[in-house]
Coordinates of C-alpha atoms in Angstrom, one line a residue:
Chain R
X17 CA 7.1 42.7 15.2
X18 CA 9.2 41.0 12.6
X19 CA 8.1 37.6 14.0
X20 CA 4.5 38.6 13.7
X21 CA 4.9 39.7 10.2
X22 CA 6.6 36.4 9.4
X23 CA 3.7 34.5 10.9
X24 CA 1.2 36.6 8.9
X25 CA 3.2 35.9 5.7
X26 CA 2.9 32.2 6.4
X27 CA -0.9 32.4 7.0
X28 CA -1.3 34.4 3.8
X29 CA 0.8 31.9 1.9
X30 CA -1.3 29.0 3.3
X31 CA -4.6 30.6 2.4
X32 CA -3.3 31.4 -1.1
X33 CA -2.1 27.8 -1.7
X34 CA -5.5 26.4 -0.4
X35 CA -7.4 28.8 -2.7
X36 CA -5.2 28.0 -5.7
X37 CA -5.3 24.2 -5.2
X38 CA -9.1 24.4 -4.5
X39 CA -9.7 26.1 -7.9
X40 CA -7.6 23.4 -9.5
X41 CA -9.5 20.6 -7.8
X42 CA -12.9 22.2 -8.6
X43 CA -11.8 22.4 -12.3
X44 CA -11.3 18.7 -12.3
X45 CA -14.1 17.8 -9.9
X46 CA -14.9 14.5 -11.6
X47 CA -11.3 13.4 -11.2
X48 CA -11.4 14.2 -7.5
X49 CA -14.7 12.4 -7.1
X50 CA -13.5 9.3 -8.9
X51 CA -10.3 9.5 -6.8
X52 CA -12.4 8.9 -3.7
X53 CA -13.6 5.5 -5.2
X54 CA -10.2 3.9 -4.6
X55 CA -10.1 4.5 -0.8
X56 CA -13.8 3.6 -0.6
X57 CA -13.3 0.3 -2.3
X58 CA -10.2 -0.3 -0.2
X59 CA -12.1 0.2 3.0
X60 CA -15.1 -1.9 1.9
X61 CA -12.7 -4.8 1.1
X62 CA -11.1 -4.3 4.5
X63 CA -14.5 -4.2 6.3
X64 CA -15.4 -7.4 4.5
X65 CA -12.1 -8.9 5.7
X66 CA -12.7 -8.0 9.3
X67 CA -16.3 -9.3 9.1
X68 CA -15.3 -12.6 7.7
X69 CA -12.4 -12.8 10.2
X70 CA -14.6 -12.2 13.2
X71 CA -17.0 -15.0 12.1
X72 CA -14.1 -17.3 12.7
X73 CA -12.5 -15.7 15.8
X74 CA -13.9 -14.1 19.0
X75 CA -11.3 -11.4 19.8
X76 CA -8.0 -9.9 18.6
X77 CA -5.6 -8.6 21.3
X78 CA -8.6 -8.1 23.5
X79 CA -10.6 -6.2 20.8
X80 CA -14.1 -7.3 19.8
X81 CA -15.4 -7.0 16.3
X82 CA -17.1 -3.6 17.0
X83 CA -13.9 -2.3 18.7
X84 CA -11.9 -3.4 15.6
X85 CA -14.2 -1.4 13.4
X86 CA -13.7 1.6 15.6
X87 CA -9.9 1.1 15.3
X88 CA -10.3 1.0 11.5
X89 CA -12.4 4.1 11.7
X90 CA -9.8 6.0 13.7
X91 CA -7.1 4.7 11.3
X92 CA -9.0 6.1 8.4
X93 CA -9.4 9.5 10.0
X94 CA -5.7 9.6 10.8
X95 CA -4.7 8.6 7.3
X96 CA -7.0 11.1 5.5
X97 CA -6.1 13.9 8.0
X98 CA -2.4 13.3 7.3
X99 CA -2.6 12.5 3.5
X100 CA -4.7 15.5 2.3
X101 CA -2.0 18.1 3.3
X102 CA 1.2 16.1 3.2
X103 CA 1.5 15.3 -0.5
X104 CA 4.2 17.9 -0.9
X105 CA 6.8 15.5 0.4
X106 CA 6.0 13.1 -2.4
X107 CA 7.0 15.7 -4.9
X108 CA 10.4 16.3 -3.4
X109 CA 12.1 13.6 -5.4
X110 CA 10.7 14.9 -8.7
X111 CA 11.6 18.6 -7.8
X112 CA 15.1 17.7 -6.8
X113 CA 15.7 15.7 -10.0
X114 CA 14.1 18.0 -12.6
X115 CA 15.3 21.3 -11.2
X116 CA 11.9 22.5 -10.0
X117 CA 13.3 22.9 -6.6
X118 CA 15.4 25.9 -7.9
X119 CA 12.1 27.7 -8.4
X120 CA 11.1 27.0 -4.8
X121 CA 14.3 28.4 -3.5
X122 CA 14.2 31.6 -5.7
X123 CA 10.6 32.4 -4.5
X124 CA 10.3 34.9 -1.6
X125 CA 8.7 32.2 0.6
X126 CA 9.9 30.1 3.6
X127 CA 11.0 27.0 1.6
X128 CA 10.4 24.4 4.3
X129 CA 7.0 25.7 5.0
X130 CA 6.1 26.0 1.4
X131 CA 7.3 22.4 0.6
X132 CA 5.3 21.1 3.5
X133 CA 2.0 22.6 2.5
X134 CA 2.1 23.4 -1.2
X135 CA 0.1 20.3 -2.2
X136 CA -2.7 20.7 0.3
X137 CA -5.9 19.4 -1.2
X138 CA -8.9 20.5 0.8
X139 CA -11.6 19.3 -1.5
X140 CA -10.1 15.8 -1.7
X141 CA -9.8 15.8 2.0
X142 CA -13.5 16.7 2.5
X143 CA -14.7 14.1 -0.1
X144 CA -12.5 11.4 1.5
X145 CA -13.9 12.2 4.9
X146 CA -17.5 12.0 3.7
X147 CA -17.2 9.1 1.3
X148 CA -15.0 6.3 2.5
X149 CA -15.6 7.1 6.2
X150 CA -19.4 6.7 5.9
X151 CA -19.5 2.8 5.5
X152 CA -17.3 2.4 8.6
X153 CA -19.3 4.9 10.5
X154 CA -22.5 3.0 9.7
X155 CA -21.1 -0.4 10.5
X156 CA -20.0 0.5 14.0
X157 CA -22.5 -0.1 16.8
X158 CA -21.8 3.3 18.6
X159 CA -24.1 2.6 21.5
X160 CA -22.3 -0.7 22.4
X161 CA -18.9 1.0 22.2
X162 CA -17.3 1.7 25.6
X163 CA -16.0 5.1 24.8
X164 CA -14.4 7.1 27.6
X165 CA -15.3 10.6 26.8
X166 CA -13.3 11.9 29.8
X167 CA -10.2 11.0 27.7
X168 CA -11.3 13.1 24.7
X169 CA -8.9 16.0 25.2
X170 CA -5.9 13.8 25.5
X171 CA -7.1 11.8 22.5
X172 CA -7.3 15.0 20.4
X173 CA -3.7 15.9 21.5
X174 CA -2.4 12.4 20.6
X175 CA -4.3 12.4 17.3
X176 CA -2.9 15.8 16.3
X177 CA 0.6 14.8 17.3
X178 CA 0.3 11.6 15.4
X179 CA -1.0 13.3 12.2
X180 CA 1.9 15.8 12.3
X181 CA 4.4 12.9 13.1
X182 CA 3.3 11.0 10.0
X183 CA 3.9 14.1 7.8
X184 CA 7.3 14.8 9.5
X185 CA 8.4 11.2 9.0
X186 CA 7.4 11.2 5.4
X187 CA 9.2 14.5 4.9
X188 CA 12.3 13.1 6.5
X189 CA 12.3 10.1 4.2
X190 CA 11.6 12.3 1.1
X191 CA 14.8 14.3 1.9
X192 CA 16.9 11.2 1.2
X193 CA 16.5 12.2 -2.5
X194 CA 18.8 15.2 -1.9
X195 CA 21.6 12.6 -1.3
X196 CA 20.7 9.6 -3.4
X197 CA 18.3 11.0 -6.1
X198 CA 15.5 8.6 -5.1
X199 CA 13.2 8.3 -2.1
X200 CA 10.1 6.5 -3.4
X201 CA 10.6 3.3 -1.6
X202 CA 11.4 5.0 1.7
X203 CA 8.2 7.1 1.3
X204 CA 6.2 4.0 0.9
X205 CA 7.2 2.8 4.4
X206 CA 5.2 5.7 5.8
X207 CA 2.1 4.6 3.8
X208 CA 2.5 1.1 5.1
X209 CA 2.9 2.4 8.7
X210 CA 0.0 4.8 8.6
X211 CA -2.5 2.3 7.2
X212 CA -2.0 -0.6 9.6
X213 CA -4.8 -1.7 12.0
X214 CA -3.2 -3.6 14.9
X215 CA -4.4 -2.8 18.4
X216 CA -1.9 -1.1 20.7
X217 CA -2.2 -4.0 23.1
X218 CA -0.8 -6.3 20.4
X219 CA 2.6 -4.5 20.5
X220 CA 5.0 -5.6 23.3
X221 CA 7.2 -3.1 25.1
X222 CA 10.2 -3.4 22.7
X223 CA 8.0 -3.1 19.6
X224 CA 6.4 0.0 21.1
X225 CA 9.8 1.6 21.8
X226 CA 11.0 0.7 18.3
X227 CA 7.9 2.0 16.5
X228 CA 7.8 5.2 18.6
X229 CA 11.4 6.0 18.2
X230 CA 12.1 4.9 14.6
X231 CA 8.9 4.7 12.7
X232 CA 5.7 6.3 14.1
X233 CA 3.5 3.4 13.4
X234 CA 0.6 3.0 15.8
X235 CA -0.9 6.5 16.1
X236 CA -4.4 5.2 15.3
X237 CA -3.9 2.3 17.7
X238 CA -3.0 4.7 20.6
X239 CA -5.9 7.0 19.8
X240 CA -8.4 4.1 19.7
X241 CA -6.9 2.5 22.8
X242 CA -7.1 5.7 24.8
X243 CA -10.6 6.4 23.7
X244 CA -11.7 2.9 24.6
X245 CA -10.1 3.3 28.1
X246 CA -7.5 0.6 27.5
X247 CA -4.4 2.9 27.7
X248 CA -3.3 5.6 30.0
X249 CA -4.2 9.0 28.3
X250 CA -1.7 11.3 30.0
X251 CA 1.3 9.0 29.6
X252 CA 0.6 8.6 25.9
X253 CA -0.2 12.3 25.4
X254 CA 3.1 13.4 27.0
X255 CA 5.0 10.7 25.1
X256 CA 3.6 11.7 21.8
X257 CA 4.4 15.4 22.5
X258 CA 8.0 14.4 23.3
X259 CA 8.4 12.3 20.1
X260 CA 6.8 15.1 18.1
X261 CA 9.4 17.6 19.5
X262 CA 12.3 15.3 18.5
X263 CA 10.9 14.8 15.0
X264 CA 10.3 18.5 14.5
X265 CA 13.9 19.3 15.4
X266 CA 15.1 16.5 13.1
X267 CA 13.0 17.8 10.2
X268 CA 14.4 21.3 10.5
X269 CA 18.0 20.0 11.0
X270 CA 18.0 17.6 8.1
X271 CA 16.3 20.3 5.9
X272 CA 19.2 22.6 6.6
X273 CA 21.7 19.8 5.7
X274 CA 19.7 19.0 2.6
X275 CA 19.7 22.6 1.4
X276 CA 23.5 22.8 1.8
X277 CA 23.8 19.5 -0.1
X278 CA 21.5 20.8 -2.9
X279 CA 23.4 24.1 -3.3
X280 CA 26.7 22.4 -3.6
X281 CA 25.3 19.8 -6.0
X282 CA 23.8 22.4 -8.3
X283 CA 26.8 24.7 -8.3
Chain Z
X22 CA 11.0 -14.0 -29.8
X23 CA 13.4 -16.5 -28.1
X24 CA 13.2 -16.7 -24.3
X25 CA 16.9 -15.8 -24.0
X26 CA 16.1 -12.3 -25.3
X27 CA 13.4 -11.9 -22.7
X28 CA 16.0 -12.8 -20.0
X29 CA 18.5 -10.3 -21.5
X30 CA 15.8 -7.6 -21.3
X31 CA 15.2 -8.6 -17.6
X32 CA 18.9 -8.4 -16.9
X33 CA 19.1 -4.9 -18.5
X34 CA 16.2 -3.6 -16.4
X35 CA 17.6 -5.1 -13.2
X36 CA 20.9 -3.3 -13.7
X37 CA 18.9 0.0 -14.0
X38 CA 17.4 -0.7 -10.6
X39 CA 20.7 -1.7 -9.0
X40 CA 22.1 1.8 -9.8
X41 CA 20.4 3.0 -6.7
X42 CA 21.6 0.8 -3.8
X43 CA 20.0 2.9 -1.1
X44 CA 16.7 2.6 -2.8
X45 CA 17.1 -1.1 -2.8
X46 CA 17.9 -1.0 0.9
X47 CA 14.7 1.1 1.4
X48 CA 12.7 -1.5 -0.6
X49 CA 14.1 -4.3 1.6
X50 CA 13.2 -2.3 4.8
X51 CA 9.7 -1.7 3.4
X52 CA 9.1 -5.3 2.6
X53 CA 10.4 -6.5 6.0
X54 CA 8.3 -3.9 7.7
X55 CA 5.1 -4.8 5.8
X56 CA 5.5 -8.6 6.3
X57 CA 6.5 -8.0 9.9
X58 CA 3.2 -6.1 10.6
X59 CA 1.2 -8.8 8.7
X60 CA 2.9 -11.5 10.8
X61 CA 2.2 -9.6 14.0
X62 CA -1.5 -9.3 13.1
X63 CA -1.9 -13.0 12.4
X64 CA 0.2 -14.0 15.3
X65 CA -2.2 -12.2 17.5
X66 CA -5.2 -13.9 15.8
X67 CA -3.6 -17.3 16.4
X68 CA -2.6 -16.5 20.0
X69 CA -6.1 -15.5 21.0
X70 CA -8.2 -17.9 19.0
X71 CA -8.1 -21.6 17.9
X72 CA -7.9 -21.6 14.1
X73 CA -9.1 -25.0 12.7
X74 CA -8.2 -26.5 9.4
X75 CA -4.8 -25.0 8.7
X76 CA -1.7 -23.4 10.3
X77 CA -2.4 -19.7 10.0
X78 CA 1.0 -18.0 10.3
X79 CA 2.8 -20.2 7.7
X80 CA -0.3 -19.8 5.5
X81 CA 0.0 -16.0 5.6
X82 CA 3.7 -16.0 4.9
X83 CA 3.3 -18.3 1.9
X84 CA 0.2 -16.5 0.6
X85 CA 1.8 -13.1 0.8
X86 CA 4.9 -14.5 -1.0
X87 CA 2.7 -16.1 -3.7
X88 CA 0.8 -12.8 -4.1
X89 CA 4.0 -10.9 -5.0
X90 CA 5.2 -13.8 -7.2
X91 CA 2.1 -14.3 -9.2
X92 CA 0.0 -11.1 -9.3
X93 CA 2.4 -8.5 -7.9
X94 CA 1.5 -5.6 -5.6
X95 CA -1.5 -3.7 -7.0
X96 CA -1.3 -5.4 -10.4
X97 CA 2.0 -3.6 -11.0
X98 CA 2.7 -5.4 -14.3
X99 CA -0.8 -4.4 -15.5
X100 CA 0.1 -0.8 -14.4
X101 CA 3.3 -0.8 -16.4
X102 CA 1.7 -2.2 -19.6
X103 CA -1.2 0.2 -19.4
X104 CA 1.1 3.1 -19.0
X105 CA 3.0 2.0 -22.1
X106 CA -0.3 1.8 -24.0
X107 CA -1.4 5.2 -22.8
X108 CA 1.9 7.0 -23.4
X109 CA 2.5 5.4 -26.8
X110 CA 5.6 3.4 -25.8
X111 CA 3.8 0.3 -27.2
X112 CA 4.4 1.8 -30.7
X113 CA 8.2 1.4 -30.1
X114 CA 7.7 -2.3 -29.3
X115 CA 5.4 -3.0 -32.2
X116 CA 8.0 -1.7 -34.8
X117 CA 10.7 -3.9 -33.2
X118 CA 11.2 -7.6 -34.0
X119 CA 10.1 -8.6 -30.5
X120 CA 6.9 -10.0 -28.9
X121 CA 5.5 -7.1 -27.1
X122 CA 4.1 -9.1 -24.2
X123 CA 7.3 -11.1 -23.7
X124 CA 9.2 -7.8 -23.7
X125 CA 6.9 -6.3 -21.1
X126 CA 7.3 -9.5 -19.0
X127 CA 11.1 -9.3 -19.3
X128 CA 11.1 -5.7 -18.3
X129 CA 8.8 -6.3 -15.4
X130 CA 10.9 -9.2 -14.1
X131 CA 14.1 -7.1 -14.3
X132 CA 12.6 -4.0 -12.6
X133 CA 11.1 -6.2 -9.8
X134 CA 14.0 -8.6 -9.3
X135 CA 14.0 -7.9 -5.5
X136 CA 10.3 -8.5 -5.2
X137 CA 10.9 -12.0 -6.6
X138 CA 13.8 -12.5 -4.2
X139 CA 11.5 -11.4 -1.3
X140 CA 8.7 -13.6 -2.4
X141 CA 11.0 -16.6 -2.4
X142 CA 12.2 -15.6 1.1
X143 CA 8.6 -15.2 2.3
X144 CA 7.7 -18.7 1.0
X145 CA 10.8 -20.3 2.4
X146 CA 10.1 -18.7 5.8
X147 CA 6.5 -20.1 5.6
X148 CA 7.9 -23.6 4.8
X149 CA 10.3 -23.3 7.7
X150 CA 7.5 -22.5 10.2
X151 CA 5.1 -25.2 9.1
X152 CA 4.8 -28.4 11.1
X153 CA 4.6 -31.8 9.4
X154 CA 6.0 -30.9 6.0
X155 CA 6.6 -33.9 3.7
X156 CA 7.8 -34.5 0.2
X157 CA 4.3 -35.1 -1.2
X158 CA 3.1 -31.7 0.0
X159 CA 6.3 -30.1 -1.2
X160 CA 6.0 -31.7 -4.6
X161 CA 2.4 -30.6 -5.0
X162 CA 3.3 -27.1 -3.8
X163 CA 6.0 -26.8 -6.5
X164 CA 3.5 -28.0 -9.1
X165 CA 0.9 -25.5 -7.9
X166 CA 3.3 -22.6 -8.6
X167 CA 2.9 -23.2 -12.4
X168 CA -0.9 -22.5 -12.6
X169 CA -0.5 -19.7 -10.1
X170 CA 2.1 -17.9 -12.3
X171 CA 0.0 -18.5 -15.4
X172 CA -3.2 -17.2 -13.9
X173 CA -1.4 -14.2 -12.2
X174 CA 0.1 -13.3 -15.5
X175 CA -3.2 -13.7 -17.4
X176 CA -5.0 -11.5 -14.9
X177 CA -2.3 -8.8 -15.3
X178 CA -2.7 -8.9 -19.1
X179 CA -6.5 -8.8 -18.9
X180 CA -6.5 -5.8 -16.5
X181 CA -3.9 -3.9 -18.7
X182 CA -5.9 -4.6 -21.9
X183 CA -8.8 -2.5 -20.5
X184 CA -6.4 0.5 -21.1
X185 CA -7.1 0.1 -24.9
X186 CA -10.6 1.3 -24.2
X187 CA -10.3 3.5 -21.1
X188 CA -7.8 6.4 -20.8
X189 CA -7.4 6.0 -17.1
X190 CA -7.6 2.5 -15.6
X191 CA -6.0 3.1 -12.1
X192 CA -9.3 2.9 -10.3
X193 CA -10.4 -0.2 -12.2
X194 CA -7.0 -1.8 -11.6
X195 CA -7.0 -1.1 -7.8
X196 CA -10.7 -2.1 -7.5
X197 CA -10.0 -5.4 -9.1
X198 CA -6.9 -5.9 -7.0
X199 CA -8.8 -5.2 -3.7
X200 CA -11.4 -7.7 -4.7
X201 CA -8.8 -10.2 -5.7
X202 CA -7.1 -10.0 -2.3
X203 CA -10.3 -11.3 -0.7
X204 CA -11.4 -13.9 -3.3
X205 CA -7.9 -15.4 -3.9
X206 CA -7.1 -16.0 -0.2
X207 CA -4.2 -13.4 -0.1
X208 CA -5.9 -11.5 2.7
X209 CA -7.3 -14.4 4.6
X210 CA -7.7 -18.2 4.0
X211 CA -10.7 -19.1 1.9
X212 CA -11.5 -21.8 4.5
X213 CA -12.9 -18.9 6.5
X214 CA -15.7 -18.6 4.1
X215 CA -18.6 -21.0 4.6
X216 CA -21.9 -21.9 2.9
X217 CA -22.3 -20.5 -0.6
X218 CA -19.0 -18.6 -0.4
X219 CA -17.1 -21.8 -0.1
X220 CA -17.3 -21.9 -3.9
X221 CA -14.4 -19.3 -3.9
X222 CA -12.0 -22.1 -3.3
X223 CA -12.7 -23.6 -6.7
X224 CA -12.5 -20.5 -8.8
X225 CA -9.3 -19.8 -10.8
X226 CA -8.5 -16.8 -8.5
X227 CA -7.9 -19.2 -5.6
X228 CA -4.9 -20.6 -7.6
X229 CA -2.8 -17.5 -7.2
X230 CA -2.6 -17.6 -3.4
X231 CA -5.0 -20.0 -1.6
X232 CA -4.2 -23.3 -3.3
X233 CA -0.3 -23.2 -3.0
X234 CA -0.6 -22.0 0.7
X235 CA -3.3 -24.6 1.5
X236 CA -1.3 -27.5 0.1
X237 CA 1.4 -26.8 2.7
X238 CA -0.6 -25.7 5.7
X239 CA -4.0 -27.3 5.2
X240 CA -5.2 -30.5 6.9
X241 CA -6.9 -32.0 3.9
X242 CA -4.2 -33.1 1.4
X243 CA -6.6 -35.0 -0.8
X244 CA -8.7 -31.9 -1.5
X245 CA -5.6 -29.8 -2.0
X246 CA -4.4 -32.3 -4.6
X247 CA -7.7 -32.0 -6.5
X248 CA -7.4 -28.2 -6.4
X249 CA -4.0 -28.4 -8.0
X250 CA -5.4 -30.6 -10.8
X251 CA -8.2 -28.1 -11.3
X252 CA -5.5 -25.4 -11.6
X253 CA -3.8 -27.2 -14.4
X254 CA -7.1 -27.3 -16.3
X255 CA -8.1 -23.7 -15.5
X256 CA -4.7 -21.9 -16.1
X257 CA -4.4 -22.6 -19.9
X258 CA -8.0 -21.5 -20.4
X259 CA -7.6 -18.3 -18.5
X260 CA -4.3 -17.5 -20.2
X261 CA -5.8 -18.2 -23.6
X262 CA -8.8 -15.9 -22.9
X263 CA -6.4 -13.2 -21.7
X264 CA -4.3 -13.5 -24.9
X265 CA -7.5 -13.3 -27.0
X266 CA -8.6 -10.3 -25.1
X267 CA -5.2 -8.7 -25.6
X268 CA -5.4 -9.3 -29.4
X269 CA -8.8 -7.8 -29.5
X270 CA -7.4 -4.8 -27.7
X271 CA -4.5 -4.6 -30.1
X272 CA -6.9 -4.2 -33.0
X273 CA -8.5 -1.3 -31.1
X274 CA -5.0 0.2 -30.6
X275 CA -4.2 -0.2 -34.3
X276 CA -7.4 1.6 -35.3
X277 CA -7.0 4.5 -32.8
X278 CA -3.3 4.9 -32.2
X279 CA -1.3 4.9 -35.5

């Protein structure tokens, strides 16, 4: 019963935060709209890059031009799906340094959950999904793409695991600020990791192990590869679930250490 | 303002950055990681395809090093100057007996000392991997760094100056940077462009990444030498135009700010 009430409290908190942030976003709608220009321009320059590149080459790690566009498309979806709700970790450094974190701890809310979702930006997420994704959607020749729809469910599992993994990795790097006061550079590693567009087939076994165990890099590469029938869906689904379980444990454990560290520092 | 003061400013700001050794370590990891992924991408391109006209992996290493050295990531220097304009910190510089642009350059150099070190490592790694490097190419390459730095600096000033008229220039800055990555050869060699678009090789933007990288890795040394000569003509003009634009912006600042 207590557990159910706890869950209900979290859902209510999530809805309140979404509503509050939504109102803020709508109040500055022009800002949000202009904010979508940057990713749109970035992706247009990247599509131009791939188009020019494939005029000079025939394939990249077994991927054709159309398949590369699909990989970029999946990469964009993964990036937006992770970035629109995970901004909270970015604020950790500021909160720890300027004392705002005290306010979080004194509120009657689960602090880890609150810090994870308190910067969720639904409107920005929707605009990013519609705006910058459209040119990539249009440039892909969907009929010529060898999509394996029977892998769809595993693809969804891998995608969700990957999006949560990015957030957890970013949260872990942000918590460095509890010890050192700064975490900006470590945070930027996650952005570099989440925006890469290298086919899974381009990573050899040792690189795959390294990037799965240490830095979750190739989420979009796995999703694209499974959907295109180039990788084994069940193996990758189970692997991603396992990695997610490890990172979830790590996030909670390091958070408890960080809280102890913060209390002792402030007192 | 003597150059020695500029270097003292750089030293002061670099000591501020060195206060956080773990942050420095994270920066090193990030750069290794980013360049590693870039190398992997181009290694795959070179493995699966025959690239004619240049050695692609050393090209990318040198071009990415030149990018950080001349323009900086996302026009970072322009970002810092524009923030100073927006937040009024520029007033503090104007009442001091310093040249505001040299002060800004010194501060930027100090804050980004490790970026410079990494750029140098990138370039040295590129030189290490290249086949058939001779003293003529090396000499031309060293010469080509001068117009690259001048044009990179001028572009940063020009982008920052827009902040005198616009309150928020982040989108303009990033948009310009994304375009520059393509037209300067940072992202991919300009030899990949054919037909009308081959003109990109002769524009001043090519000097910041393409020309220095092409001198070392390209197969047409004669053409590369002419590009360097062109750079020495273009760079002072671009720098002068940027300075004039800055001075025009300063008049705007004087009218609006104080």
